[in-house]
Tab-separated table of C-alpha atoms and ligand atoms in Angstrom:
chain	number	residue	atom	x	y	z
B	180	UNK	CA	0.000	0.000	0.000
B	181	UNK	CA	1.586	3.533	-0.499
B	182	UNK	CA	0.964	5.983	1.956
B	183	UNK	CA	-0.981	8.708	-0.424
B	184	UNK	CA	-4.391	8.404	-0.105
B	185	UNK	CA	-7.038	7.774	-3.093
B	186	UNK	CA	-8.852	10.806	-0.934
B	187	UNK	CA	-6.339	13.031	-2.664
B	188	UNK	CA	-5.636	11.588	-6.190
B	189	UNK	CA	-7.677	12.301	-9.073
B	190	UNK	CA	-8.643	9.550	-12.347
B	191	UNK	CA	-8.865	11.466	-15.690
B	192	UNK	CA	-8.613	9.020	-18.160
B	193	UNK	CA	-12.335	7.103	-18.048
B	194	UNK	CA	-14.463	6.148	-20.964
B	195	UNK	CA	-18.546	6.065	-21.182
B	196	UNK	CA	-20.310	3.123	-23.858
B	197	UNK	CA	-20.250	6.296	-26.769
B	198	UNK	CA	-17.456	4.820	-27.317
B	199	UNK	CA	-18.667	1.419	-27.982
B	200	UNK	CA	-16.099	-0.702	-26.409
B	201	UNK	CA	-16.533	0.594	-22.533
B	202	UNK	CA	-19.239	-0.454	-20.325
B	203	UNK	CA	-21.010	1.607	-17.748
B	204	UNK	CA	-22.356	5.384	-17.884
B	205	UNK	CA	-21.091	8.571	-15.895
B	206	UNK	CA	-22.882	7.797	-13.368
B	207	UNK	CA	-21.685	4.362	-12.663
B	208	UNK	CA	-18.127	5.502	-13.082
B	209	UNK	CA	-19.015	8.306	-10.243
B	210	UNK	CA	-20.411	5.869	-7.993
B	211	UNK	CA	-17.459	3.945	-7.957
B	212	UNK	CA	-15.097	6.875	-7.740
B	213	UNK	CA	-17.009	8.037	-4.681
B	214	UNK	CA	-17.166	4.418	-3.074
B	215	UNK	CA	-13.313	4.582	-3.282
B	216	UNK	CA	-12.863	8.517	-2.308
B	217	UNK	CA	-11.062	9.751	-5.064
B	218	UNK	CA	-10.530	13.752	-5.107
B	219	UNK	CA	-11.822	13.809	-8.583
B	220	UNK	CA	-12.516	12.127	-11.528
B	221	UNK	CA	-12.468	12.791	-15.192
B	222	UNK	CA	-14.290	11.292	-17.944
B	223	UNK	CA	-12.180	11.241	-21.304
B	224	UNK	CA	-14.012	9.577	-24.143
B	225	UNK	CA	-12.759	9.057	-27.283
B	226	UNK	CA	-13.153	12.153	-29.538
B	227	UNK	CA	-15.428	12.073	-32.430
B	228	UNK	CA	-14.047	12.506	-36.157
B	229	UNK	CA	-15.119	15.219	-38.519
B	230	UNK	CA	-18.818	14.197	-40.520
B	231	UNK	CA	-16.120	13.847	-43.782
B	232	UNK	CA	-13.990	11.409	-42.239
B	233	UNK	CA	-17.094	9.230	-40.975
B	234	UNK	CA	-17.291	6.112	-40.868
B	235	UNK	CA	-13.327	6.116	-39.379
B	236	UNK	CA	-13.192	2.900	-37.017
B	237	UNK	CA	-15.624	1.194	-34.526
B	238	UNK	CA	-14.414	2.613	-30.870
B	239	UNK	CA	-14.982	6.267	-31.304
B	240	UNK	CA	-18.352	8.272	-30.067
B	241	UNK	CA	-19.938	9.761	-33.112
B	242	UNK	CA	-20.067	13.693	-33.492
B	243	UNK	CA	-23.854	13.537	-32.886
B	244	UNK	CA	-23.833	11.773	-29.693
B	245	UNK	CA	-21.600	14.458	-28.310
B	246	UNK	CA	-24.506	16.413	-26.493
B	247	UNK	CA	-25.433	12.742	-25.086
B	248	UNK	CA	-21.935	12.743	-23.935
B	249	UNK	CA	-22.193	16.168	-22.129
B	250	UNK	CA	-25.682	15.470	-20.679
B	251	UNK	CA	-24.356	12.011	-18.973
B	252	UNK	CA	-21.308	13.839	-17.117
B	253	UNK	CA	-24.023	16.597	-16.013
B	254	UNK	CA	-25.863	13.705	-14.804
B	255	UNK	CA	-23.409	12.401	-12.790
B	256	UNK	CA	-22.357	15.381	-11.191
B	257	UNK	CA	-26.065	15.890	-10.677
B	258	UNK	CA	-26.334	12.506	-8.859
B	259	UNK	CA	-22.134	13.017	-6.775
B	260	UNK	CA	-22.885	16.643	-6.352
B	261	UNK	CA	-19.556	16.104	-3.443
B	262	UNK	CA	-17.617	14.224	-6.246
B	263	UNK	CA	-15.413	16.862	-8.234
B	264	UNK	CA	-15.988	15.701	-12.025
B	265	UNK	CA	-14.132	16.974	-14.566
B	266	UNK	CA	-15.137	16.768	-18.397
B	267	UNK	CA	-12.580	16.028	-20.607
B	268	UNK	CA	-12.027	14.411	-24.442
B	269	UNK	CA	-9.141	11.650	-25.163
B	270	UNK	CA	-8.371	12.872	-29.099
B	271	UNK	CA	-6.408	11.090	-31.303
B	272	UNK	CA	-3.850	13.160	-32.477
B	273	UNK	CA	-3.154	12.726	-35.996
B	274	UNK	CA	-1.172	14.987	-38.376
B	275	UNK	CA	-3.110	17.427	-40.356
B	276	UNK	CA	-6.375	16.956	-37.873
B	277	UNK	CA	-5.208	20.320	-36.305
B	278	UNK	CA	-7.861	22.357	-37.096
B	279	UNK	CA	-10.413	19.775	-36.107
B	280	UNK	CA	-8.829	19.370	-33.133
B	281	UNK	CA	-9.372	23.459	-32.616
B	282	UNK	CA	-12.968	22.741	-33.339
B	283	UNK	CA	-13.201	20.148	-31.137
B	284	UNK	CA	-11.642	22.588	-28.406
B	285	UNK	CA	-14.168	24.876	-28.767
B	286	UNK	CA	-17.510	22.458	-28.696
B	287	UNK	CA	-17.585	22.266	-24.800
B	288	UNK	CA	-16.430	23.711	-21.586
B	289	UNK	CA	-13.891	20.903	-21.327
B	290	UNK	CA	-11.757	20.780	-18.045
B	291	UNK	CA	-8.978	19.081	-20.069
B	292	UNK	CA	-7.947	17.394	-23.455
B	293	UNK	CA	-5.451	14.554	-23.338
B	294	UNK	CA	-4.017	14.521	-26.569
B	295	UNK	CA	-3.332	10.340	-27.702
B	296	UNK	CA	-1.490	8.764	-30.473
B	297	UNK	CA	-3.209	5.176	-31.567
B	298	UNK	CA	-2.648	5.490	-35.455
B	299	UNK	CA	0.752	5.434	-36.970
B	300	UNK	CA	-0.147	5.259	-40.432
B	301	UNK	CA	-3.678	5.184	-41.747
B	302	UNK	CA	-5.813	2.447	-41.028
B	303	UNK	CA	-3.717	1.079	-38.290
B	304	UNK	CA	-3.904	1.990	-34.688
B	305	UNK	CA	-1.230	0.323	-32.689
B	306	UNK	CA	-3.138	-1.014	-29.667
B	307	UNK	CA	-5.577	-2.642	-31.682
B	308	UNK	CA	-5.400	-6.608	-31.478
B	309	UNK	CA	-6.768	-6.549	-34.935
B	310	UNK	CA	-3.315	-5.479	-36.455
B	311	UNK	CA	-1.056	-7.359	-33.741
B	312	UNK	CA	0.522	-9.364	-36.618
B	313	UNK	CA	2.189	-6.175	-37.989
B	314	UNK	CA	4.142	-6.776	-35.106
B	315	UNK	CA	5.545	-10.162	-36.962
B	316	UNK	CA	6.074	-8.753	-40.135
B	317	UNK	CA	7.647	-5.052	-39.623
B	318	UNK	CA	10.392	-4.611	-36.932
B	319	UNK	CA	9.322	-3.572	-33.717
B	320	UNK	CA	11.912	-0.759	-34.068
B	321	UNK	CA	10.073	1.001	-37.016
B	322	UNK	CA	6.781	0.611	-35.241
B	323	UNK	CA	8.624	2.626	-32.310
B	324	UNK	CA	9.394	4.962	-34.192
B	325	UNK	CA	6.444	5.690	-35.977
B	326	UNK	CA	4.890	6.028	-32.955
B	327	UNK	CA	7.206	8.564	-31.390
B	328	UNK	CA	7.489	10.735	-34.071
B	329	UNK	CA	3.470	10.867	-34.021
B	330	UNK	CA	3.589	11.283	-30.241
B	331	UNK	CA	6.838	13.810	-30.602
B	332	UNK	CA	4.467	15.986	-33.312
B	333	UNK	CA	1.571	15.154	-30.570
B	334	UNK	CA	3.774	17.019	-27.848
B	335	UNK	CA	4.607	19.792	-29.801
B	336	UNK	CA	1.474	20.588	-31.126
B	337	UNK	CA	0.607	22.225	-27.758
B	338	UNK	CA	-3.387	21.560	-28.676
B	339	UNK	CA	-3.465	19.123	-25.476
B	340	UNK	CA	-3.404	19.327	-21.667
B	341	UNK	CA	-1.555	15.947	-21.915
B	342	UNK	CA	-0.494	13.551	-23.252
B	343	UNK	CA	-2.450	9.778	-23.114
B	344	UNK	CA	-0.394	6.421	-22.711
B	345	UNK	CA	3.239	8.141	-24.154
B	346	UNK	CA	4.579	4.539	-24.886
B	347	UNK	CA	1.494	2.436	-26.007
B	348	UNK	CA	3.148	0.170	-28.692
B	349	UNK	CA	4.309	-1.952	-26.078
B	350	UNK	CA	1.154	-2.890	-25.117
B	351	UNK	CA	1.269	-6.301	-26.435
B	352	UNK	CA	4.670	-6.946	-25.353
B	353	UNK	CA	6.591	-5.775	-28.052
B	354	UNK	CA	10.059	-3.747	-27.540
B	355	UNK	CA	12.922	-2.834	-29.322
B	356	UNK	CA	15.974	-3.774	-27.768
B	357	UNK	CA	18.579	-1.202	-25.962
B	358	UNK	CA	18.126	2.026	-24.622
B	359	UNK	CA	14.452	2.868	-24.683
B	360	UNK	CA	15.484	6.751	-24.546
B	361	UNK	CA	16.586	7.371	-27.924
B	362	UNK	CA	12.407	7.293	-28.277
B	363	UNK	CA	11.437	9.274	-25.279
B	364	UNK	CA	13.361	12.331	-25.499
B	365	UNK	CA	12.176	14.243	-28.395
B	366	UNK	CA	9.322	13.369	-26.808
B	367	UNK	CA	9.876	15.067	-23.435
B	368	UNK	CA	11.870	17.854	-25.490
B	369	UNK	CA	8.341	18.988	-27.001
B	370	UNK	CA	6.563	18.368	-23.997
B	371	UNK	CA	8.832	20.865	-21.873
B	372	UNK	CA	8.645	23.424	-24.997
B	373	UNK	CA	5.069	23.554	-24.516
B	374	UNK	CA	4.314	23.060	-21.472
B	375	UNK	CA	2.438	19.767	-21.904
B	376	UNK	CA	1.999	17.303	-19.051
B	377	UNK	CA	1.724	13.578	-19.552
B	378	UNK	CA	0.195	10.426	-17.607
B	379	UNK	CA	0.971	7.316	-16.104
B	380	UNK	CA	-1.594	4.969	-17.184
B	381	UNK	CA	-2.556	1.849	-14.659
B	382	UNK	CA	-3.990	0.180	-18.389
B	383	UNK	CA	-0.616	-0.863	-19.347
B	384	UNK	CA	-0.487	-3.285	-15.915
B	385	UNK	CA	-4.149	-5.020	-17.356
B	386	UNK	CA	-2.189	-5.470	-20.559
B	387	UNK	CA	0.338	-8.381	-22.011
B	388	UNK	CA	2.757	-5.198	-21.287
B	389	UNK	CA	2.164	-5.555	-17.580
B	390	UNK	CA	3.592	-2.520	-16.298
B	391	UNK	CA	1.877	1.364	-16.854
B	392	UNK	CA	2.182	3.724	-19.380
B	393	UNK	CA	5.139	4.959	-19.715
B	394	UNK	CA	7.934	3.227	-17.837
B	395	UNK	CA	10.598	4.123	-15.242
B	396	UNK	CA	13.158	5.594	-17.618
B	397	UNK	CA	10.616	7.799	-19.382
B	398	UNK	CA	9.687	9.191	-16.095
B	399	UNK	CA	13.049	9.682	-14.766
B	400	UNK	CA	13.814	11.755	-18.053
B	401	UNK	CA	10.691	13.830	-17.637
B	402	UNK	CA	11.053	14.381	-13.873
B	403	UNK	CA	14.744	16.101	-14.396
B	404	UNK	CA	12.524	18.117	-17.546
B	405	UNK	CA	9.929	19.271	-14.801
B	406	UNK	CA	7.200	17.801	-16.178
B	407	UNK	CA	3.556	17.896	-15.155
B	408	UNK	CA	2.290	14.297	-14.120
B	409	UNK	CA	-1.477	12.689	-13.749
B	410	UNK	CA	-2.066	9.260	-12.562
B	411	UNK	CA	-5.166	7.445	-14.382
B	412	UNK	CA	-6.632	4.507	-14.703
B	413	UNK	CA	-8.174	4.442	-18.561
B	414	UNK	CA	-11.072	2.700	-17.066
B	415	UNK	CA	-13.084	1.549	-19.612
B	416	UNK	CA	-15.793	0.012	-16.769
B	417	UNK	CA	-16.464	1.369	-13.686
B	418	UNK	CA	-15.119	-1.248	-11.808
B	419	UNK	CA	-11.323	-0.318	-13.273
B	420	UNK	CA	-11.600	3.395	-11.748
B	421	UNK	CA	-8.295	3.799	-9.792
B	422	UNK	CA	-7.169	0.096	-10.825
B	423	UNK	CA	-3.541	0.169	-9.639
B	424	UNK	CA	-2.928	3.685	-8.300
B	425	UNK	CA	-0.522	1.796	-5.387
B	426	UNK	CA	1.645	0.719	-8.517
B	427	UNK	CA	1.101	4.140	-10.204
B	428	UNK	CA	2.004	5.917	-7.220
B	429	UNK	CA	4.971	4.179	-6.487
B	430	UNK	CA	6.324	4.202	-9.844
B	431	UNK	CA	6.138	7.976	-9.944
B	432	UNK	CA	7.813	8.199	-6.634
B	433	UNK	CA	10.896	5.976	-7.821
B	434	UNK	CA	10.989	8.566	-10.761
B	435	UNK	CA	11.538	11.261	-8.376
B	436	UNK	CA	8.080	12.978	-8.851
B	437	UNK	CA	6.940	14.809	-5.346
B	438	UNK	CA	3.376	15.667	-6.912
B	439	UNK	CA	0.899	15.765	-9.247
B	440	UNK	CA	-1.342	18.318	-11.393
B	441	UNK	CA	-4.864	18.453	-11.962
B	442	UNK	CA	-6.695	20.456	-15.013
B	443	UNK	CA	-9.742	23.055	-14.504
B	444	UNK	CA	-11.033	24.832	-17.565
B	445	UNK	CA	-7.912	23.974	-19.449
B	446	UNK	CA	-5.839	25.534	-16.243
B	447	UNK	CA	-3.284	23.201	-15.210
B	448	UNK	CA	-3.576	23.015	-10.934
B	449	UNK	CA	-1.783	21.615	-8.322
B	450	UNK	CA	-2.664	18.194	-7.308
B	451	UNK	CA	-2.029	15.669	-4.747
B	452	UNK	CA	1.392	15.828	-2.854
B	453	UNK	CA	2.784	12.312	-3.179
B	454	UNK	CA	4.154	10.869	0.309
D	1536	ZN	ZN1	-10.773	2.880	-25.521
D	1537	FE	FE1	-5.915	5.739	-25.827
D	1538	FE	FE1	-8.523	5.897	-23.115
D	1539	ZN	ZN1	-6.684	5.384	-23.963
């Protein structure tokens, strides 16, 4: 057990059934984030595509369900009125979606916008078990780095409040061999420029990966950068809100972090002290 208490720590990273591959509404998620005493929590679904673009893949909410989106997180802080809840958007950053992205900015009084890389080239999102047999027949090191210089344009875009899962293609187990930092800091570089902060996400740990989002030497890099740090649990069912914040915790002290941030209106707040 670490000694910081859930009663402190906030989960932005959650997911509602727009999305069509997460169970359980606002509410449920809010139930379950009050059962355990978290400070706050965030809901982050994943961000709708531009009408031109439609249909783009199967586990995105559709533009028109957005106001059902908005109405289900006013529920649920209608139904926790003690629960902070903060209303966010996971988008998928992908090059030349900029000025959607601005649009997107601008359709809601969002708290915070974690900006996520899941497709390195089009049609194929790395976390997707659909595709795992690229993993077979391209090396793992140009997969990397595909999806660092997508996550590296990500940072630097400074559209986000941070940045979602910064080294998801290992999520089914796949690394390239030697020093993982040759990826991570351009990365961190663009992250300091504009003064994005990133996440540790508990997902990895439920994952053939089985450790968060990112690991130990990515943190240690962007703890001596001064980075701004969340912990989250990309629940996608209630019953994963907080899932592993002991490990999460603990892995960002060993890093060196001393505290968090949290996100109101797009302003970036202290957080919880980590002790
Ligand atoms: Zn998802
Ligand atoms: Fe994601
Ligand atoms: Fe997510
Ligand atoms: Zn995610």
């Amino acid at each position: 057990m670490t000694s910081t208490p859930l009663s402190v720590l906030t989960d932005y990273h959650t997911h509602t059934p727009l999305c069509h591959h997460a169970e359980g509404w606002p509410s449920d998620y809010a139930r379950a984030a009050a059962g355990l005493g978290l400070a706050e929590l965030g809901f982050a679904d994943h961000s709708p595509m531009p009408a031109a673009l439609e249909p783009f893949d199967n586990w995105r909410m559709a533009l028109a369900d957005l106001p059902r989106y908005l109405e289900a997180v006013e529920e649920a802080r209608a139904a926790f009125p003690r629960l902070t809840i903060r209303l966010g958007l996971e988008i998928d950053y992908i090059a030349g979606h900029e000025r959607w992205i601005e649009e997107l900015a601008g359709m809601a009084g969002w708290d915070f916008l974690i900006g996520s890389v899941h497709y390195i080239a089009p049609g194929w999102d790395v976390d997707n078990p659909a595709h795992i047999s690229r993993f077979q027949t391209q090396p793992v090191e140009e997969i990397w780095r595909l999806y660092f210089d997508a996550c590296e344009r990500c940072a630097a875009s400074g559209l986000f409040d941070f940045i979602g899962h910064p080294d998801l293609p290992k999520k089914f187990g796949h690394r390239p061999g030697g020093d993982l930092r040759r990826f991570y800091e351009p990365v961190i570089e663009a992250l300091a420029k504009t003064g994005t902060a990133f996440e540790i996400n508990t997902a990895g740990l439920r994952k053939p990966a089985g450790e968060c989002y990112p690991d130990l030497a990515f943190l240690k890099l962007a703890r001596e950068a001064g980075l701004g740090l969340l912990i989250n649990s990309d629940a996608h069912a209630p019953g994963e809100v907080g899932a592993g914040f002991d490990q999460g915790v603990a892995l960002a002290r060993e890093a060196g972090f001393t505290e968090l941030v949290r996100f109101e209106r797009r302003r970036r707040l202290p957080g919880a002290k980590l002790d």
